[in-house]
PDB file of C-alpha atoms in Angstrom:
ATOM      1  CA  GLY A   1     -18.755 -54.908 -48.881  1.00  0.00           C
ATOM      2  CA  GLN A   2     -22.308 -54.536 -49.099  1.00  0.00           C
ATOM      3  CA  GLN A   3     -23.049 -51.031 -48.486  1.00  0.00           C
ATOM      4  CA  VAL A   4     -25.859 -49.507 -47.175  1.00  0.00           C
ATOM      5  CA  MET A   5     -27.865 -46.714 -46.125  1.00  0.00           C
ATOM      6  CA  GLN A   6     -29.376 -45.039 -44.238  1.00  0.00           C
ATOM      7  CA  ILE A   7     -30.831 -41.158 -43.888  1.00  0.00           C
ATOM      8  CA  PRO A   8     -31.494 -39.085 -41.763  1.00  0.00           C
ATOM      9  CA  GLN A   9     -28.926 -39.093 -39.999  1.00  0.00           C
ATOM     10  CA  TYR A  10     -30.141 -36.400 -38.212  1.00  0.00           C
ATOM     11  CA  GLN A  11     -34.145 -36.325 -36.917  1.00  0.00           C
ATOM     12  CA  HIS A  12     -35.755 -32.831 -33.896  1.00  0.00           C
ATOM     13  CA  VAL A  13     -39.433 -33.885 -33.487  1.00  0.00           C
ATOM     14  CA  GLN A  14     -41.702 -32.863 -31.694  1.00  0.00           C
ATOM     15  CA  GLU A  15     -43.701 -35.356 -29.518  1.00  0.00           C
ATOM     16  CA  GLY A  16     -46.621 -36.805 -31.598  1.00  0.00           C
ATOM     17  CA  GLU A  17     -44.666 -35.816 -34.923  1.00  0.00           C
ATOM     18  CA  ASP A  18     -44.993 -38.383 -37.067  1.00  0.00           C
ATOM     19  CA  PHE A  19     -40.927 -40.150 -38.375  1.00  0.00           C
ATOM     20  CA  THR A  20     -39.561 -42.002 -40.993  1.00  0.00           C
ATOM     21  CA  THR A  21     -36.150 -43.761 -41.486  1.00  0.00           C
ATOM     22  CA  TYR A  22     -35.121 -45.198 -44.692  1.00  0.00           C
ATOM     23  CA  CYS A  23     -32.597 -47.515 -45.093  1.00  0.00           C
ATOM     24  CA  ASN A  24     -31.381 -48.274 -49.158  1.00  0.00           C
ATOM     25  CA  SER A  25     -29.246 -50.451 -51.039  1.00  0.00           C
ATOM     26  CA  SER A  26     -27.326 -50.002 -54.945  1.00  0.00           C
ATOM     27  CA  THR A  27     -28.490 -53.765 -54.340  1.00  0.00           C
ATOM     28  CA  THR A  28     -30.811 -57.384 -53.189  1.00  0.00           C
ATOM     29  CA  LEU A  29     -31.197 -57.702 -49.656  1.00  0.00           C
ATOM     30  CA  SER A  30     -31.226 -60.950 -48.326  1.00  0.00           C
ATOM     31  CA  ASN A  31     -33.287 -59.572 -45.240  1.00  0.00           C
ATOM     32  CA  ILE A  32     -32.985 -56.514 -43.429  1.00  0.00           C
ATOM     33  CA  GLN A  33     -33.408 -56.336 -39.362  1.00  0.00           C
ATOM     34  CA  TRP A  34     -33.713 -53.431 -37.631  1.00  0.00           C
ATOM     35  CA  TYR A  35     -31.687 -52.086 -33.801  1.00  0.00           C
ATOM     36  CA  LYS A  36     -32.721 -49.809 -31.224  1.00  0.00           C
ATOM     37  CA  GLN A  37     -30.066 -48.092 -28.682  1.00  0.00           C
ATOM     38  CA  ARG A  38     -30.831 -45.771 -26.711  1.00  0.00           C
ATOM     39  CA  PRO A  39     -28.182 -43.338 -25.583  1.00  0.00           C
ATOM     40  CA  GLY A  40     -25.218 -44.300 -24.024  1.00  0.00           C
ATOM     41  CA  GLY A  41     -26.941 -47.814 -24.554  1.00  0.00           C
ATOM     42  CA  HIS A  42     -26.364 -51.091 -27.060  1.00  0.00           C
ATOM     43  CA  PRO A  43     -28.873 -52.132 -30.382  1.00  0.00           C
ATOM     44  CA  VAL A  44     -31.422 -54.223 -29.442  1.00  0.00           C
ATOM     45  CA  PHE A  45     -33.669 -56.120 -32.162  1.00  0.00           C
ATOM     46  CA  LEU A  46     -36.390 -55.238 -33.088  1.00  0.00           C
ATOM     47  CA  ILE A  47     -36.912 -56.855 -36.191  1.00  0.00           C
ATOM     48  CA  GLN A  48     -36.325 -59.367 -39.165  1.00  0.00           C
ATOM     49  CA  LEU A  49     -37.840 -58.076 -42.641  1.00  0.00           C
ATOM     50  CA  VAL A  50     -37.505 -61.002 -45.844  1.00  0.00           C
ATOM     51  CA  LYS A  51     -39.775 -60.700 -48.487  1.00  0.00           C
ATOM     52  CA  SER A  52     -39.981 -58.616 -50.579  1.00  0.00           C
ATOM     53  CA  GLY A  53     -42.828 -55.425 -50.682  1.00  0.00           C
ATOM     54  CA  GLU A  54     -43.589 -56.864 -46.541  1.00  0.00           C
ATOM     55  CA  VAL A  55     -45.192 -54.581 -43.456  1.00  0.00           C
ATOM     56  CA  LYS A  56     -44.892 -55.471 -40.076  1.00  0.00           C
ATOM     57  CA  LYS A  57     -46.212 -52.506 -37.733  1.00  0.00           C
ATOM     58  CA  GLN A  58     -45.807 -53.127 -33.210  1.00  0.00           C
ATOM     59  CA  LYS A  59     -47.649 -51.060 -31.828  1.00  0.00           C
ATOM     60  CA  ARG A  60     -46.728 -47.477 -33.248  1.00  0.00           C
ATOM     61  CA  LEU A  61     -43.989 -48.690 -35.222  1.00  0.00           C
ATOM     62  CA  THR A  62     -44.229 -48.954 -39.111  1.00  0.00           C
ATOM     63  CA  PHE A  63     -42.097 -50.985 -40.953  1.00  0.00           C
ATOM     64  CA  GLN A  64     -41.933 -52.138 -44.930  1.00  0.00           C
ATOM     65  CA  PHE A  65     -39.552 -53.361 -47.002  1.00  0.00           C
ATOM     66  CA  GLY A  66     -39.757 -52.642 -50.331  1.00  0.00           C
ATOM     67  CA  GLU A  67     -40.930 -54.603 -53.989  1.00  0.00           C
ATOM     68  CA  ALA A  68     -37.491 -55.088 -55.065  1.00  0.00           C
ATOM     69  CA  LYS A  69     -35.513 -55.785 -51.541  1.00  0.00           C
ATOM     70  CA  LYS A  70     -33.305 -52.726 -51.708  1.00  0.00           C
ATOM     71  CA  ASN A  71     -34.770 -50.709 -49.630  1.00  0.00           C
ATOM     72  CA  SER A  72     -36.954 -50.374 -46.017  1.00  0.00           C
ATOM     73  CA  SER A  73     -38.450 -48.283 -43.255  1.00  0.00           C
ATOM     74  CA  LEU A  74     -39.466 -47.747 -40.680  1.00  0.00           C
ATOM     75  CA  HIS A  75     -41.792 -45.185 -39.669  1.00  0.00           C
ATOM     76  CA  ILE A  76     -43.101 -44.914 -35.902  1.00  0.00           C
ATOM     77  CA  THR A  77     -46.970 -42.557 -34.960  1.00  0.00           C
ATOM     78  CA  ALA A  78     -46.960 -40.412 -33.011  1.00  0.00           C
ATOM     79  CA  THR A  79     -43.413 -39.693 -31.402  1.00  0.00           C
ATOM     80  CA  GLN A  80     -42.673 -40.394 -28.486  1.00  0.00           C
ATOM     81  CA  THR A  81     -39.955 -39.119 -25.762  1.00  0.00           C
ATOM     82  CA  THR A  82     -39.156 -42.512 -25.135  1.00  0.00           C
ATOM     83  CA  ASP A  83     -38.781 -43.324 -28.548  1.00  0.00           C
ATOM     84  CA  VAL A  84     -35.287 -41.547 -28.254  1.00  0.00           C
ATOM     85  CA  GLY A  85     -32.441 -43.737 -29.542  1.00  0.00           C
ATOM     86  CA  THR A  86     -30.651 -44.230 -32.243  1.00  0.00           C
ATOM     87  CA  TYR A  87     -32.262 -46.304 -35.301  1.00  0.00           C
ATOM     88  CA  PHE A  88     -30.671 -48.851 -37.537  1.00  0.00           C
ATOM     89  CA  CYS A  89     -31.326 -51.312 -39.611  1.00  0.00           C
ATOM     90  CA  ALA A  90     -28.937 -54.327 -40.481  1.00  0.00           C
ATOM     91  CA  ASP A  91     -28.292 -56.716 -44.169  1.00  0.00           C
ATOM     92  CA  ALA A  92     -27.994 -59.772 -43.534  1.00  0.00           C
ATOM     93  CA  GLY A  93     -26.127 -60.539 -46.281  1.00  0.00           C
ATOM     94  CA  GLY A  94     -27.890 -64.037 -47.305  1.00  0.00           C
ATOM     95  CA  THR A  95     -25.629 -65.766 -44.290  1.00  0.00           C
ATOM     96  CA  SER A  96     -27.878 -68.527 -41.700  1.00  0.00           C
ATOM     97  CA  TYR A  97     -25.530 -67.003 -38.957  1.00  0.00           C
ATOM     98  CA  GLY A  98     -25.358 -63.287 -37.918  1.00  0.00           C
ATOM     99  CA  LYS A  99     -22.417 -61.181 -40.321  1.00  0.00           C
ATOM    100  CA  LEU A 100     -24.425 -58.073 -40.287  1.00  0.00           C
ATOM    101  CA  THR A 101     -24.263 -55.385 -42.574  1.00  0.00           C
ATOM    102  CA  PHE A 102     -25.354 -51.397 -40.259  1.00  0.00           C
ATOM    103  CA  GLY A 103     -26.573 -48.575 -41.799  1.00  0.00           C
ATOM    104  CA  GLN A 104     -24.938 -45.429 -40.097  1.00  0.00           C
ATOM    105  CA  GLY A 105     -28.665 -44.802 -37.773  1.00  0.00           C
ATOM    106  CA  THR A 106     -30.296 -41.979 -37.418  1.00  0.00           C
ATOM    107  CA  ILE A 107     -30.678 -40.348 -34.524  1.00  0.00           C
ATOM    108  CA  LEU A 108     -33.902 -39.049 -33.815  1.00  0.00           C
ATOM    109  CA  THR A 109     -34.388 -36.349 -30.864  1.00  0.00           C
ATOM    110  CA  VAL A 110     -38.166 -36.255 -29.426  1.00  0.00           C
ATOM    111  CA  HIS A 111     -39.419 -33.152 -27.707  1.00  0.00           C
ATOM    112  CA  PRO A 112     -41.526 -32.807 -25.454  1.00  0.00           C
TER     113      PRO A 112
ATOM    114  CA  ASN B   1     -29.455 -65.537 -17.444  1.00  0.00           C
ATOM    115  CA  ALA B   2     -26.716 -63.026 -18.072  1.00  0.00           C
ATOM    116  CA  GLY B   3     -27.183 -63.312 -21.260  1.00  0.00           C
ATOM    117  CA  VAL B   4     -24.081 -60.952 -22.963  1.00  0.00           C
ATOM    118  CA  THR B   5     -21.753 -59.979 -21.209  1.00  0.00           C
ATOM    119  CA  GLN B   6     -18.826 -57.735 -20.865  1.00  0.00           C
ATOM    120  CA  THR B   7     -16.086 -56.467 -19.919  1.00  0.00           C
ATOM    121  CA  PRO B   8     -14.216 -54.171 -18.645  1.00  0.00           C
ATOM    122  CA  LYS B   9     -16.814 -50.762 -19.234  1.00  0.00           C
ATOM    123  CA  PHE B  10     -14.291 -47.990 -19.057  1.00  0.00           C
ATOM    124  CA  GLN B  11     -10.727 -48.370 -20.684  1.00  0.00           C
ATOM    125  CA  VAL B  12      -7.899 -46.210 -21.343  1.00  0.00           C
ATOM    126  CA  LEU B  13      -4.902 -47.044 -22.570  1.00  0.00           C
ATOM    127  CA  LYS B  14      -2.032 -45.486 -23.910  1.00  0.00           C
ATOM    128  CA  THR B  15      -0.649 -46.230 -27.943  1.00  0.00           C
ATOM    129  CA  GLY B  16       1.333 -49.534 -27.721  1.00  0.00           C
ATOM    130  CA  GLN B  17       0.087 -50.837 -24.738  1.00  0.00           C
ATOM    131  CA  SER B  18      -2.359 -54.179 -25.452  1.00  0.00           C
ATOM    132  CA  MET B  19      -5.375 -55.752 -23.783  1.00  0.00           C
ATOM    133  CA  THR B  20      -8.223 -58.247 -24.310  1.00  0.00           C
ATOM    134  CA  LEU B  21     -11.915 -56.852 -24.214  1.00  0.00           C
ATOM    135  CA  GLN B  22     -13.783 -60.122 -22.544  1.00  0.00           C
ATOM    136  CA  CYS B  23     -18.082 -61.451 -23.734  1.00  0.00           C
ATOM    137  CA  ALA B  24     -19.324 -64.043 -22.906  1.00  0.00           C
ATOM    138  CA  GLN B  25     -22.708 -65.085 -23.081  1.00  0.00           C
ATOM    139  CA  ASP B  26     -24.600 -67.984 -21.723  1.00  0.00           C
ATOM    140  CA  MET B  27     -27.099 -69.142 -24.092  1.00  0.00           C
ATOM    141  CA  ASN B  28     -24.961 -71.378 -25.991  1.00  0.00           C
ATOM    142  CA  HIS B  29     -25.635 -70.037 -28.852  1.00  0.00           C
ATOM    143  CA  GLU B  30     -22.909 -70.890 -31.511  1.00  0.00           C
ATOM    144  CA  TYR B  31     -22.107 -67.510 -33.315  1.00  0.00           C
ATOM    145  CA  MET B  32     -20.834 -64.490 -31.367  1.00  0.00           C
ATOM    146  CA  SER B  33     -19.153 -61.396 -33.488  1.00  0.00           C
ATOM    147  CA  TRP B  34     -17.692 -58.164 -32.648  1.00  0.00           C
ATOM    148  CA  TYR B  35     -18.366 -54.458 -33.372  1.00  0.00           C
ATOM    149  CA  ARG B  36     -17.007 -50.636 -33.482  1.00  0.00           C
ATOM    150  CA  GLN B  37     -19.562 -47.902 -33.258  1.00  0.00           C
ATOM    151  CA  ASP B  38     -18.016 -44.385 -34.064  1.00  0.00           C
ATOM    152  CA  PRO B  39     -19.862 -40.895 -34.541  1.00  0.00           C
ATOM    153  CA  GLY B  40     -21.339 -42.042 -37.884  1.00  0.00           C
ATOM    154  CA  MET B  41     -20.590 -44.380 -39.129  1.00  0.00           C
ATOM    155  CA  GLY B  42     -22.952 -47.185 -37.552  1.00  0.00           C
ATOM    156  CA  LEU B  43     -21.631 -50.773 -36.401  1.00  0.00           C
ATOM    157  CA  ARG B  44     -18.331 -51.899 -38.443  1.00  0.00           C
ATOM    158  CA  LEU B  45     -18.093 -55.381 -37.692  1.00  0.00           C
ATOM    159  CA  ILE B  46     -14.453 -56.781 -36.667  1.00  0.00           C
ATOM    160  CA  HIS B  47     -14.274 -60.442 -36.239  1.00  0.00           C
ATOM    161  CA  TYR B  48     -17.246 -63.225 -35.893  1.00  0.00           C
ATOM    162  CA  SER B  49     -16.931 -66.876 -34.599  1.00  0.00           C
ATOM    163  CA  VAL B  50     -19.709 -69.232 -36.053  1.00  0.00           C
ATOM    164  CA  GLY B  51     -18.157 -71.903 -33.556  1.00  0.00           C
ATOM    165  CA  ALA B  52     -16.081 -73.123 -31.427  1.00  0.00           C
ATOM    166  CA  GLY B  53     -12.482 -73.166 -32.928  1.00  0.00           C
ATOM    167  CA  ILE B  54     -13.419 -71.356 -36.051  1.00  0.00           C
ATOM    168  CA  THR B  55     -12.742 -67.047 -36.787  1.00  0.00           C
ATOM    169  CA  ASP B  56     -12.702 -65.068 -38.914  1.00  0.00           C
ATOM    170  CA  GLN B  57     -12.560 -61.136 -40.469  1.00  0.00           C
ATOM    171  CA  GLY B  58     -15.045 -58.442 -41.110  1.00  0.00           C
ATOM    172  CA  GLU B  59     -15.008 -55.646 -42.058  1.00  0.00           C
ATOM    173  CA  VAL B  60     -12.146 -53.489 -40.063  1.00  0.00           C
ATOM    174  CA  PRO B  61     -10.053 -57.202 -38.730  1.00  0.00           C
ATOM    175  CA  ASN B  62      -6.816 -55.278 -38.692  1.00  0.00           C
ATOM    176  CA  GLY B  63      -5.202 -54.226 -35.243  1.00  0.00           C
ATOM    177  CA  TYR B  64      -7.823 -56.790 -33.566  1.00  0.00           C
ATOM    178  CA  ASN B  65      -6.818 -60.337 -32.724  1.00  0.00           C
ATOM    179  CA  VAL B  66     -10.031 -63.290 -31.975  1.00  0.00           C
ATOM    180  CA  SER B  67      -9.221 -66.590 -30.916  1.00  0.00           C
ATOM    181  CA  ARG B  68     -13.079 -69.311 -29.341  1.00  0.00           C
ATOM    182  CA  SER B  69     -11.757 -71.922 -27.867  1.00  0.00           C
ATOM    183  CA  THR B  70     -14.797 -72.146 -25.968  1.00  0.00           C
ATOM    184  CA  THR B  71     -19.129 -72.396 -26.761  1.00  0.00           C
ATOM    185  CA  GLU B  72     -19.416 -69.193 -23.954  1.00  0.00           C
ATOM    186  CA  ASP B  73     -16.691 -67.467 -24.166  1.00  0.00           C
ATOM    187  CA  PHE B  74     -14.938 -64.698 -27.527  1.00  0.00           C
ATOM    188  CA  PRO B  75     -12.451 -62.358 -26.191  1.00  0.00           C
ATOM    189  CA  LEU B  76     -11.325 -59.617 -29.192  1.00  0.00           C
ATOM    190  CA  ARG B  77      -7.661 -58.230 -28.188  1.00  0.00           C
ATOM    191  CA  LEU B  78      -5.925 -55.301 -29.177  1.00  0.00           C
ATOM    192  CA  LEU B  79      -2.133 -56.030 -29.850  1.00  0.00           C
ATOM    193  CA  SER B  80      -0.301 -52.865 -30.198  1.00  0.00           C
ATOM    194  CA  ALA B  81      -3.044 -50.108 -28.913  1.00  0.00           C
ATOM    195  CA  ALA B  82      -3.763 -47.175 -31.602  1.00  0.00           C
ATOM    196  CA  PRO B  83      -5.799 -43.751 -31.318  1.00  0.00           C
ATOM    197  CA  SER B  84      -8.358 -44.316 -34.211  1.00  0.00           C
ATOM    198  CA  GLN B  85      -8.821 -47.489 -31.587  1.00  0.00           C
ATOM    199  CA  THR B  86     -10.611 -45.338 -29.734  1.00  0.00           C
ATOM    200  CA  SER B  87     -14.302 -46.407 -30.094  1.00  0.00           C
ATOM    201  CA  VAL B  88     -17.159 -48.669 -27.995  1.00  0.00           C
ATOM    202  CA  TYR B  89     -17.083 -51.661 -28.644  1.00  0.00           C
ATOM    203  CA  PHE B  90     -20.049 -53.962 -28.843  1.00  0.00           C
ATOM    204  CA  CYS B  91     -19.668 -57.989 -28.570  1.00  0.00           C
ATOM    205  CA  ALA B  92     -22.644 -60.422 -29.909  1.00  0.00           C
ATOM    206  CA  SER B  93     -24.495 -63.477 -29.782  1.00  0.00           C
ATOM    207  CA  SER B  94     -26.786 -65.717 -31.233  1.00  0.00           C
ATOM    208  CA  TRP B  95     -28.087 -68.188 -32.445  1.00  0.00           C
ATOM    209  CA  VAL B  96     -27.138 -69.962 -36.741  1.00  0.00           C
ATOM    210  CA  GLY B  97     -30.036 -70.425 -38.301  1.00  0.00           C
ATOM    211  CA  SER B  98     -32.784 -68.655 -36.191  1.00  0.00           C
ATOM    212  CA  TYR B  99     -36.083 -66.785 -37.595  1.00  0.00           C
ATOM    213  CA  PRO B 100     -35.698 -64.000 -36.517  1.00  0.00           C
ATOM    214  CA  ASN B 101     -32.308 -63.954 -36.128  1.00  0.00           C
ATOM    215  CA  GLU B 102     -32.180 -61.055 -33.419  1.00  0.00           C
ATOM    216  CA  GLN B 103     -29.070 -60.270 -32.690  1.00  0.00           C
ATOM    217  CA  PHE B 104     -28.148 -60.360 -28.694  1.00  0.00           C
ATOM    218  CA  PHE B 105     -25.461 -57.428 -28.468  1.00  0.00           C
ATOM    219  CA  GLY B 106     -23.672 -57.128 -24.542  1.00  0.00           C
ATOM    220  CA  PRO B 107     -23.807 -53.425 -23.066  1.00  0.00           C
ATOM    221  CA  GLY B 108     -20.761 -52.654 -24.534  1.00  0.00           C
ATOM    222  CA  THR B 109     -16.988 -51.438 -23.416  1.00  0.00           C
ATOM    223  CA  ARG B 110     -15.983 -47.847 -23.990  1.00  0.00           C
ATOM    224  CA  LEU B 111     -12.295 -48.008 -24.730  1.00  0.00           C
ATOM    225  CA  THR B 112      -9.991 -44.537 -25.226  1.00  0.00           C
ATOM    226  CA  VAL B 113      -6.894 -44.311 -26.644  1.00  0.00           C
ATOM    227  CA  LEU B 114      -3.974 -41.269 -25.568  1.00  0.00           C
TER     228      LEU B 114
END
């Protein structure tokens, strides 16, 4: 089945540094969703990207969908301690419902 | 709205025991699903349902059963627990055909099988 590879697995940054996580697939992604999971919590939806080359921003977070729809990235500018958690990308596989295939996630640690 | 609720929050089982993880949502979502989360492996889909009376297998269905008799409830049954089923289990729900197709997750059940 569809596999979504996410890198890096871990990222440690100093507060104020930038952070990027990448999501890659060998096949075309229908659309990509991003979730954040705080330590001990549950995944929370951040955004969904559908169009080739799409770029969306949410305050300090920038999400991109590759031109070939085979990769996506999440970039956080000037990290804060509140950004700590695991960030997941997920492919919806072309369904009209939420049958998601998740990447392995990137665990972000922010040192004050 | 309570959103997606899961019970219990924590559970310890012995190998071979059976149990049911409960999931309920009050948002009238057609789609419901179960994931398990293991370190370094992301979330993997166990079973899903697109409406009452309709269920299907996900990526890792072995050892688990589901049923969907109502729109609100989607219980996950472990028939004979094994140590490999030690994991965190999340239930999620959403509307069908909506954009964005946001999945709403429950708080999770942390299961240990000894």
